Amino acid sequence: MSEIVLFHSVLGLRAGVLGAADRLRAAGHTVHTPDYYDGRTYDQYPPAFEFLEEIGGIPDVIARCTAAASQLPADLVYGGFSLGGVPAELLAATRAGAQGLILLHTAIPLDALGVQAWPGSVPVQVHFATGDPYRDKAELDSFAASVRASGARYEQFDYPGNGHLFTDRTLPDEFDEQSAELLFSRVLAFLDQTGQG
């Protein structure tokens, strides 16, 4: 069984993230869900992005998540929802002992993180809706190419629809139950394979 750290999106540590963690725990995994917003949650993106800027933007999020991960064992699978995928990607690429990376609705080029090459020992799984308004094809393709060049296992799954956080049933305008169920089945399969070479 894996030990996982799961970083929340720009909307905060909402019930959707906690529910995802519970699903993974029910399968026998240990899951940590750091709250790098200190209890704040949002239902809409504009005020969430305003708060993000107030706390110092992405560099501050990375610092907060790095501090949280430093309190956990090294042999982690890193996962992140949207914004939370940024520190997850960076830590999986740079922290010794990383066992895998699960990116939910995000992926950015390594050079944007100051990372020169992906570690070939760290498998990756990425999930995106095809019509996600935050999906950037060039950024996703760049990240995928870097992981594949390393020889690491890379899985990318695309889902129909326009929802961004489509796994969160508390966001009715985005939630897609069929896609969410398929996504979680794939995440669990990935975790079952992680560490098996």
JSON list of C-alpha atoms in Angstrom, two decimals:
[
{"chain": "A", "resi": 1, "resn": "MET", "atom": "CA", "xyz": [0.00, 0.00, 0.00]},
{"chain": "A", "resi": 2, "resn": "SER", "atom": "CA", "xyz": [1.12, 3.53, -0.73]},
{"chain": "A", "resi": 3, "resn": "GLU", "atom": "CA", "xyz": [1.51, 6.63, 1.40]},
{"chain": "A", "resi": 4, "resn": "ILE", "atom": "CA", "xyz": [0.16, 9.66, -0.41]},
{"chain": "A", "resi": 5, "resn": "VAL", "atom": "CA", "xyz": [0.16, 13.41, 0.11]},
{"chain": "A", "resi": 6, "resn": "LEU", "atom": "CA", "xyz": [-2.69, 15.13, -1.69]},
{"chain": "A", "resi": 7, "resn": "PHE", "atom": "CA", "xyz": [-2.59, 18.90, -2.17]},
{"chain": "A", "resi": 8, "resn": "HIS", "atom": "CA", "xyz": [-5.88, 20.77, -2.64]},
{"chain": "A", "resi": 9, "resn": "SER", "atom": "CA", "xyz": [-6.84, 23.19, -5.42]},
{"chain": "A", "resi": 10, "resn": "VAL", "atom": "CA", "xyz": [-7.07, 26.98, -5.38]},
{"chain": "A", "resi": 11, "resn": "LEU", "atom": "CA", "xyz": [-10.54, 26.56, -3.82]},
{"chain": "A", "resi": 12, "resn": "GLY", "atom": "CA", "xyz": [-9.06, 25.14, -0.62]},
{"chain": "A", "resi": 13, "resn": "LEU", "atom": "CA", "xyz": [-9.42, 21.88, 1.29]},
{"chain": "A", "resi": 14, "resn": "ARG", "atom": "CA", "xyz": [-13.02, 21.26, 0.27]},
{"chain": "A", "resi": 15, "resn": "ALA", "atom": "CA", "xyz": [-15.17, 18.20, 0.86]},
{"chain": "A", "resi": 16, "resn": "GLY", "atom": "CA", "xyz": [-14.33, 16.99, -2.64]},
{"chain": "A", "resi": 17, "resn": "VAL", "atom": "CA", "xyz": [-10.65, 16.62, -1.75]},
{"chain": "A", "resi": 18, "resn": "LEU", "atom": "CA", "xyz": [-11.42, 15.02, 1.60]},
{"chain": "A", "resi": 19, "resn": "GLY", "atom": "CA", "xyz": [-13.79, 12.62, -0.14]},
{"chain": "A", "resi": 20, "resn": "ALA", "atom": "CA", "xyz": [-11.11, 11.65, -2.62]},
{"chain": "A", "resi": 21, "resn": "ALA", "atom": "CA", "xyz": [-8.70, 10.99, 0.23]},
{"chain": "A", "resi": 22, "resn": "ASP", "atom": "CA", "xyz": [-11.29, 8.82, 1.97]},
{"chain": "A", "resi": 23, "resn": "ARG", "atom": "CA", "xyz": [-11.73, 6.74, -1.19]},
{"chain": "A", "resi": 24, "resn": "LEU", "atom": "CA", "xyz": [-8.02, 6.05, -1.31]},
{"chain": "A", "resi": 25, "resn": "ARG", "atom": "CA", "xyz": [-7.92, 5.25, 2.40]},
{"chain": "A", "resi": 26, "resn": "ALA", "atom": "CA", "xyz": [-10.78, 2.79, 1.95]},
{"chain": "A", "resi": 27, "resn": "ALA", "atom": "CA", "xyz": [-8.53, 0.91, -0.48]},
{"chain": "A", "resi": 28, "resn": "GLY", "atom": "CA", "xyz": [-5.86, 0.63, 2.20]},
{"chain": "A", "resi": 29, "resn": "HIS", "atom": "CA", "xyz": [-3.63, 3.60, 1.41]},
{"chain": "A", "resi": 30, "resn": "THR", "atom": "CA", "xyz": [-2.39, 6.20, 3.88]},
{"chain": "A", "resi": 31, "resn": "VAL", "atom": "CA", "xyz": [-3.37, 9.68, 2.71]},
{"chain": "A", "resi": 32, "resn": "HIS", "atom": "CA", "xyz": [-2.33, 13.10, 4.01]},
{"chain": "A", "resi": 33, "resn": "THR", "atom": "CA", "xyz": [-4.27, 16.23, 3.04]},
{"chain": "A", "resi": 34, "resn": "PRO", "atom": "CA", "xyz": [-2.37, 19.33, 4.19]},
{"chain": "A", "resi": 35, "resn": "ASP", "atom": "CA", "xyz": [-4.43, 22.50, 4.39]},
{"chain": "A", "resi": 36, "resn": "TYR", "atom": "CA", "xyz": [-2.13, 25.18, 3.04]},
{"chain": "A", "resi": 37, "resn": "TYR", "atom": "CA", "xyz": [-4.97, 27.73, 3.24]},
{"chain": "A", "resi": 38, "resn": "ASP", "atom": "CA", "xyz": [-5.36, 27.41, 7.03]},
{"chain": "A", "resi": 39, "resn": "GLY", "atom": "CA", "xyz": [-9.05, 26.54, 6.84]},
{"chain": "A", "resi": 40, "resn": "ARG", "atom": "CA", "xyz": [-10.20, 28.89, 4.08]},
{"chain": "A", "resi": 41, "resn": "THR", "atom": "CA", "xyz": [-12.34, 27.41, 1.31]},
{"chain": "A", "resi": 42, "resn": "TYR", "atom": "CA", "xyz": [-14.09, 28.96, -1.68]},
{"chain": "A", "resi": 43, "resn": "ASP", "atom": "CA", "xyz": [-17.01, 28.08, -3.92]},
{"chain": "A", "resi": 44, "resn": "GLN", "atom": "CA", "xyz": [-15.97, 30.41, -6.75]},
{"chain": "A", "resi": 45, "resn": "TYR", "atom": "CA", "xyz": [-12.65, 30.91, -8.51]},
{"chain": "A", "resi": 46, "resn": "PRO", "atom": "CA", "xyz": [-12.33, 34.74, -8.52]},
{"chain": "A", "resi": 47, "resn": "PRO", "atom": "CA", "xyz": [-12.15, 35.19, -4.72]},
{"chain": "A", "resi": 48, "resn": "ALA", "atom": "CA", "xyz": [-9.93, 32.11, -4.47]},
{"chain": "A", "resi": 49, "resn": "PHE", "atom": "CA", "xyz": [-7.45, 33.61, -6.92]},
{"chain": "A", "resi": 50, "resn": "GLU", "atom": "CA", "xyz": [-7.58, 36.89, -5.01]},
{"chain": "A", "resi": 51, "resn": "PHE", "atom": "CA", "xyz": [-6.64, 35.07, -1.81]},
{"chain": "A", "resi": 52, "resn": "LEU", "atom": "CA", "xyz": [-3.87, 33.24, -3.63]},
{"chain": "A", "resi": 53, "resn": "GLU", "atom": "CA", "xyz": [-2.35, 36.57, -4.59]},
{"chain": "A", "resi": 54, "resn": "GLU", "atom": "CA", "xyz": [-2.76, 37.87, -1.04]},
{"chain": "A", "resi": 55, "resn": "ILE", "atom": "CA", "xyz": [-0.66, 35.06, 0.41]},
{"chain": "A", "resi": 56, "resn": "GLY", "atom": "CA", "xyz": [2.12, 35.46, -2.15]},
{"chain": "A", "resi": 57, "resn": "GLY", "atom": "CA", "xyz": [0.97, 33.42, -5.13]},
{"chain": "A", "resi": 58, "resn": "ILE", "atom": "CA", "xyz": [2.38, 30.13, -6.33]},
{"chain": "A", "resi": 59, "resn": "PRO", "atom": "CA", "xyz": [5.80, 30.57, -4.66]},
{"chain": "A", "resi": 60, "resn": "ASP", "atom": "CA", "xyz": [4.09, 30.77, -1.28]},
{"chain": "A", "resi": 61, "resn": "VAL", "atom": "CA", "xyz": [1.95, 27.71, -2.06]},
{"chain": "A", "resi": 62, "resn": "ILE", "atom": "CA", "xyz": [5.09, 25.78, -2.98]},
{"chain": "A", "resi": 63, "resn": "ALA", "atom": "CA", "xyz": [6.77, 26.87, 0.26]},
{"chain": "A", "resi": 64, "resn": "ARG", "atom": "CA", "xyz": [3.76, 25.87, 2.36]},
{"chain": "A", "resi": 65, "resn": "CYS", "atom": "CA", "xyz": [3.41, 22.47, 0.67]},
{"chain": "A", "resi": 66, "resn": "THR", "atom": "CA", "xyz": [7.14, 21.79, 0.87]},
{"chain": "A", "resi": 67, "resn": "ALA", "atom": "CA", "xyz": [7.03, 22.50, 4.59]},
{"chain": "A", "resi": 68, "resn": "ALA", "atom": "CA", "xyz": [4.06, 20.14, 5.01]},
{"chain": "A", "resi": 69, "resn": "ALA", "atom": "CA", "xyz": [5.79, 17.37, 3.04]},
{"chain": "A", "resi": 70, "resn": "SER", "atom": "CA", "xyz": [8.96, 17.75, 5.10]},
{"chain": "A", "resi": 71, "resn": "GLN", "atom": "CA", "xyz": [7.02, 16.42, 8.08]},
{"chain": "A", "resi": 72, "resn": "LEU", "atom": "CA", "xyz": [6.14, 13.23, 6.18]},
{"chain": "A", "resi": 73, "resn": "PRO", "atom": "CA", "xyz": [8.17, 10.18, 5.14]},
{"chain": "A", "resi": 74, "resn": "ALA", "atom": "CA", "xyz": [10.27, 10.52, 1.99]},
{"chain": "A", "resi": 75, "resn": "ASP", "atom": "CA", "xyz": [8.76, 7.57, 0.12]},
{"chain": "A", "resi": 76, "resn": "LEU", "atom": "CA", "xyz": [5.54, 9.32, -0.87]},
{"chain": "A", "resi": 77, "resn": "VAL", "atom": "CA", "xyz": [3.27, 9.37, -3.86]},
{"chain": "A", "resi": 78, "resn": "TYR", "atom": "CA", "xyz": [2.52, 13.03, -4.56]},
{"chain": "A", "resi": 79, "resn": "GLY", "atom": "CA", "xyz": [-0.86, 14.14, -5.82]},
{"chain": "A", "resi": 80, "resn": "GLY", "atom": "CA", "xyz": [-2.47, 17.46, -6.50]},
{"chain": "A", "resi": 81, "resn": "PHE", "atom": "CA", "xyz": [-5.74, 18.94, -7.65]},
{"chain": "A", "resi": 82, "resn": "SER", "atom": "CA", "xyz": [-5.17, 21.81, -10.12]},
{"chain": "A", "resi": 83, "resn": "LEU", "atom": "CA", "xyz": [-3.03, 24.40, -8.25]},
{"chain": "A", "resi": 84, "resn": "GLY", "atom": "CA", "xyz": [-2.01, 21.69, -5.78]},
{"chain": "A", "resi": 85, "resn": "GLY", "atom": "CA", "xyz": [-0.44, 19.83, -8.67]},
{"chain": "A", "resi": 86, "resn": "VAL", "atom": "CA", "xyz": [2.29, 22.47, -8.95]},
{"chain": "A", "resi": 87, "resn": "PRO", "atom": "CA", "xyz": [3.97, 21.66, -5.61]},
{"chain": "A", "resi": 88, "resn": "ALA", "atom": "CA", "xyz": [3.16, 17.97, -6.12]},
{"chain": "A", "resi": 89, "resn": "GLU", "atom": "CA", "xyz": [4.99, 18.00, -9.46]},
{"chain": "A", "resi": 90, "resn": "LEU", "atom": "CA", "xyz": [7.97, 19.89, -8.05]},
{"chain": "A", "resi": 91, "resn": "LEU", "atom": "CA", "xyz": [8.32, 17.66, -4.99]},
{"chain": "A", "resi": 92, "resn": "ALA", "atom": "CA", "xyz": [7.95, 14.45, -7.01]},
{"chain": "A", "resi": 93, "resn": "ALA", "atom": "CA", "xyz": [10.71, 15.68, -9.31]},
{"chain": "A", "resi": 94, "resn": "THR", "atom": "CA", "xyz": [13.13, 16.86, -6.64]},
{"chain": "A", "resi": 95, "resn": "ARG", "atom": "CA", "xyz": [12.53, 15.15, -3.29]},
{"chain": "A", "resi": 96, "resn": "ALA", "atom": "CA", "xyz": [14.47, 11.93, -2.83]},
{"chain": "A", "resi": 97, "resn": "GLY", "atom": "CA", "xyz": [12.30, 8.87, -2.31]},
{"chain": "A", "resi": 98, "resn": "ALA", "atom": "CA", "xyz": [9.31, 9.95, -4.41]},
{"chain": "A", "resi": 99, "resn": "GLN", "atom": "CA", "xyz": [7.27, 6.94, -5.46]},
{"chain": "A", "resi": 100, "resn": "GLY", "atom": "CA", "xyz": [4.95, 8.51, -8.02]},
{"chain": "A", "resi": 101, "resn": "LEU", "atom": "CA", "xyz": [2.95, 11.54, -9.11]},
{"chain": "A", "resi": 102, "resn": "ILE", "atom": "CA", "xyz": [-0.79, 11.88, -9.73]},
{"chain": "A", "resi": 103, "resn": "LEU", "atom": "CA", "xyz": [-1.86, 15.13, -11.41]},
{"chain": "A", "resi": 104, "resn": "LEU", "atom": "CA", "xyz": [-5.57, 15.93, -11.36]},
{"chain": "A", "resi": 105, "resn": "HIS", "atom": "CA", "xyz": [-6.55, 18.68, -13.81]},
{"chain": "A", "resi": 106, "resn": "THR", "atom": "CA", "xyz": [-3.06, 20.16, -14.17]},
{"chain": "A", "resi": 107, "resn": "ALA", "atom": "CA", "xyz": [0.45, 19.75, -15.59]},
{"chain": "A", "resi": 108, "resn": "ILE", "atom": "CA", "xyz": [3.12, 22.33, -16.25]},
{"chain": "A", "resi": 109, "resn": "PRO", "atom": "CA", "xyz": [6.48, 22.24, -18.05]},
{"chain": "A", "resi": 110, "resn": "LEU", "atom": "CA", "xyz": [9.45, 21.28, -15.93]},
{"chain": "A", "resi": 111, "resn": "ASP", "atom": "CA", "xyz": [11.36, 24.42, -16.84]},
{"chain": "A", "resi": 112, "resn": "ALA", "atom": "CA", "xyz": [8.61, 26.51, -15.23]},
{"chain": "A", "resi": 113, "resn": "LEU", "atom": "CA", "xyz": [9.62, 24.85, -11.96]},
{"chain": "A", "resi": 114, "resn": "GLY", "atom": "CA", "xyz": [13.34, 25.16, -12.55]},
{"chain": "A", "resi": 115, "resn": "VAL", "atom": "CA", "xyz": [13.65, 21.40, -13.03]},
{"chain": "A", "resi": 116, "resn": "GLN", "atom": "CA", "xyz": [15.98, 20.20, -15.78]},
{"chain": "A", "resi": 117, "resn": "ALA", "atom": "CA", "xyz": [14.92, 16.56, -16.09]},
{"chain": "A", "resi": 118, "resn": "TRP", "atom": "CA", "xyz": [12.29, 14.21, -14.74]},
{"chain": "A", "resi": 119, "resn": "PRO", "atom": "CA", "xyz": [13.56, 11.36, -12.53]},
{"chain": "A", "resi": 120, "resn": "GLY", "atom": "CA", "xyz": [13.18, 8.11, -14.43]},
{"chain": "A", "resi": 121, "resn": "SER", "atom": "CA", "xyz": [12.22, 6.23, -11.26]},
{"chain": "A", "resi": 122, "resn": "VAL", "atom": "CA", "xyz": [9.03, 8.26, -10.67]},
{"chain": "A", "resi": 123, "resn": "PRO", "atom": "CA", "xyz": [5.93, 7.14, -12.62]},
{"chain": "A", "resi": 124, "resn": "VAL", "atom": "CA", "xyz": [3.27, 9.70, -13.52]},
{"chain": "A", "resi": 125, "resn": "GLN", "atom": "CA", "xyz": [-0.48, 9.67, -14.10]},
{"chain": "A", "resi": 126, "resn": "VAL", "atom": "CA", "xyz": [-2.33, 12.74, -15.45]},
{"chain": "A", "resi": 127, "resn": "HIS", "atom": "CA", "xyz": [-6.09, 13.34, -15.69]},
{"chain": "A", "resi": 128, "resn": "PHE", "atom": "CA", "xyz": [-7.81, 16.12, -17.65]},
{"chain": "A", "resi": 129, "resn": "ALA", "atom": "CA", "xyz": [-11.20, 16.93, -19.15]},
{"chain": "A", "resi": 130, "resn": "THR", "atom": "CA", "xyz": [-10.82, 17.64, -22.84]},
{"chain": "A", "resi": 131, "resn": "GLY", "atom": "CA", "xyz": [-12.73, 20.92, -22.55]},
{"chain": "A", "resi": 132, "resn": "ASP", "atom": "CA", "xyz": [-11.15, 22.06, -19.29]},
{"chain": "A", "resi": 133, "resn": "PRO", "atom": "CA", "xyz": [-10.79, 25.86, -19.60]},
{"chain": "A", "resi": 134, "resn": "TYR", "atom": "CA", "xyz": [-7.48, 25.69, -17.68]},
{"chain": "A", "resi": 135, "resn": "ARG", "atom": "CA", "xyz": [-5.99, 23.00, -19.92]},
{"chain": "A", "resi": 136, "resn": "ASP", "atom": "CA", "xyz": [-2.97, 24.23, -21.89]},
{"chain": "A", "resi": 137, "resn": "LYS", "atom": "CA", "xyz": [-2.03, 21.77, -24.61]},
{"chain": "A", "resi": 138, "resn": "ALA", "atom": "CA", "xyz": [1.50, 23.09, -25.06]},
{"chain": "A", "resi": 139, "resn": "GLU", "atom": "CA", "xyz": [2.24, 22.90, -21.35]},
{"chain": "A", "resi": 140, "resn": "LEU", "atom": "CA", "xyz": [0.77, 19.41, -21.06]},
{"chain": "A", "resi": 141, "resn": "ASP", "atom": "CA", "xyz": [2.68, 18.17, -24.11]},
{"chain": "A", "resi": 142, "resn": "SER", "atom": "CA", "xyz": [5.94, 19.63, -22.76]},
{"chain": "A", "resi": 143, "resn": "PHE", "atom": "CA", "xyz": [5.50, 17.89, -19.43]},
{"chain": "A", "resi": 144, "resn": "ALA", "atom": "CA", "xyz": [4.57, 14.60, -21.07]},
{"chain": "A", "resi": 145, "resn": "ALA", "atom": "CA", "xyz": [7.62, 14.74, -23.32]},
{"chain": "A", "resi": 146, "resn": "SER", "atom": "CA", "xyz": [9.92, 15.32, -20.34]},
{"chain": "A", "resi": 147, "resn": "VAL", "atom": "CA", "xyz": [8.55, 12.36, -18.42]},
{"chain": "A", "resi": 148, "resn": "ARG", "atom": "CA", "xyz": [8.67, 10.05, -21.42]},
{"chain": "A", "resi": 149, "resn": "ALA", "atom": "CA", "xyz": [12.24, 11.13, -22.20]},
{"chain": "A", "resi": 150, "resn": "SER", "atom": "CA", "xyz": [13.27, 10.02, -18.71]},
{"chain": "A", "resi": 151, "resn": "GLY", "atom": "CA", "xyz": [11.97, 6.50, -19.29]},
{"chain": "A", "resi": 152, "resn": "ALA", "atom": "CA", "xyz": [9.45, 6.82, -16.45]},
{"chain": "A", "resi": 153, "resn": "ARG", "atom": "CA", "xyz": [6.02, 5.30, -16.89]},
{"chain": "A", "resi": 154, "resn": "TYR", "atom": "CA", "xyz": [3.59, 7.97, -18.11]},
{"chain": "A", "resi": 155, "resn": "GLU", "atom": "CA", "xyz": [-0.19, 7.64, -18.29]},
{"chain": "A", "resi": 156, "resn": "GLN", "atom": "CA", "xyz": [-2.48, 10.40, -19.50]},
{"chain": "A", "resi": 157, "resn": "PHE", "atom": "CA", "xyz": [-6.25, 10.08, -19.43]},
{"chain": "A", "resi": 158, "resn": "ASP", "atom": "CA", "xyz": [-8.67, 12.48, -21.09]},
{"chain": "A", "resi": 159, "resn": "TYR", "atom": "CA", "xyz": [-12.33, 12.74, -20.17]},
{"chain": "A", "resi": 160, "resn": "PRO", "atom": "CA", "xyz": [-15.27, 14.28, -22.02]},
{"chain": "A", "resi": 161, "resn": "GLY", "atom": "CA", "xyz": [-16.75, 17.54, -20.83]},
{"chain": "A", "resi": 162, "resn": "ASN", "atom": "CA", "xyz": [-15.77, 21.05, -19.83]},
{"chain": "A", "resi": 163, "resn": "GLY", "atom": "CA", "xyz": [-15.51, 20.70, -16.05]},
{"chain": "A", "resi": 164, "resn": "HIS", "atom": "CA", "xyz": [-12.24, 21.59, -14.37]},
{"chain": "A", "resi": 165, "resn": "LEU", "atom": "CA", "xyz": [-12.57, 19.94, -10.95]},
{"chain": "A", "resi": 166, "resn": "PHE", "atom": "CA", "xyz": [-14.95, 17.31, -12.30]},
{"chain": "A", "resi": 167, "resn": "THR", "atom": "CA", "xyz": [-14.24, 14.90, -9.43]},
{"chain": "A", "resi": 168, "resn": "ASP", "atom": "CA", "xyz": [-15.78, 17.25, -6.85]},
{"chain": "A", "resi": 169, "resn": "ARG", "atom": "CA", "xyz": [-19.47, 16.49, -6.38]},
{"chain": "A", "resi": 170, "resn": "THR", "atom": "CA", "xyz": [-19.87, 19.67, -4.32]},
{"chain": "A", "resi": 171, "resn": "LEU", "atom": "CA", "xyz": [-19.27, 21.68, -7.51]},
{"chain": "A", "resi": 172, "resn": "PRO", "atom": "CA", "xyz": [-22.41, 20.77, -9.50]},
{"chain": "A", "resi": 173, "resn": "ASP", "atom": "CA", "xyz": [-21.44, 22.86, -12.54]},
{"chain": "A", "resi": 174, "resn": "GLU", "atom": "CA", "xyz": [-18.23, 20.85, -12.93]},
{"chain": "A", "resi": 175, "resn": "PHE", "atom": "CA", "xyz": [-18.90, 17.43, -11.41]},
{"chain": "A", "resi": 176, "resn": "ASP", "atom": "CA", "xyz": [-19.18, 14.45, -13.75]},
{"chain": "A", "resi": 177, "resn": "GLU", "atom": "CA", "xyz": [-19.97, 11.26, -11.86]},
{"chain": "A", "resi": 178, "resn": "GLN", "atom": "CA", "xyz": [-19.12, 8.84, -14.65]},
{"chain": "A", "resi": 179, "resn": "SER", "atom": "CA", "xyz": [-15.76, 10.47, -15.33]},
{"chain": "A", "resi": 180, "resn": "ALA", "atom": "CA", "xyz": [-14.99, 10.77, -11.63]},
{"chain": "A", "resi": 181, "resn": "GLU", "atom": "CA", "xyz": [-15.63, 7.07, -11.03]},
{"chain": "A", "resi": 182, "resn": "LEU", "atom": "CA", "xyz": [-13.41, 6.14, -13.97]},
{"chain": "A", "resi": 183, "resn": "LEU", "atom": "CA", "xyz": [-10.68, 8.48, -12.76]},
{"chain": "A", "resi": 184, "resn": "PHE", "atom": "CA", "xyz": [-10.61, 7.02, -9.27]},
{"chain": "A", "resi": 185, "resn": "SER", "atom": "CA", "xyz": [-10.50, 3.47, -10.63]},
{"chain": "A", "resi": 186, "resn": "ARG", "atom": "CA", "xyz": [-7.45, 4.46, -12.68]},
{"chain": "A", "resi": 187, "resn": "VAL", "atom": "CA", "xyz": [-5.79, 6.18, -9.73]},
{"chain": "A", "resi": 188, "resn": "LEU", "atom": "CA", "xyz": [-6.23, 3.05, -7.62]},
{"chain": "A", "resi": 189, "resn": "ALA", "atom": "CA", "xyz": [-4.78, 0.90, -10.41]},
{"chain": "A", "resi": 190, "resn": "PHE", "atom": "CA", "xyz": [-1.80, 3.26, -10.65]},
{"chain": "A", "resi": 191, "resn": "LEU", "atom": "CA", "xyz": [-1.22, 3.02, -6.91]},
{"chain": "A", "resi": 192, "resn": "ASP", "atom": "CA", "xyz": [-1.41, -0.77, -7.08]},
{"chain": "A", "resi": 193, "resn": "GLN", "atom": "CA", "xyz": [1.37, -0.73, -9.71]},
{"chain": "A", "resi": 194, "resn": "THR", "atom": "CA", "xyz": [3.54, 1.89, -8.03]},
{"chain": "A", "resi": 195, "resn": "GLY", "atom": "CA", "xyz": [6.72, 0.44, -6.64]},
{"chain": "A", "resi": 196, "resn": "GLN", "atom": "CA", "xyz": [6.45, -2.72, -8.72]},
{"chain": "A", "resi": 197, "resn": "GLY", "atom": "CA", "xyz": [8.95, -1.52, -11.33]}
]
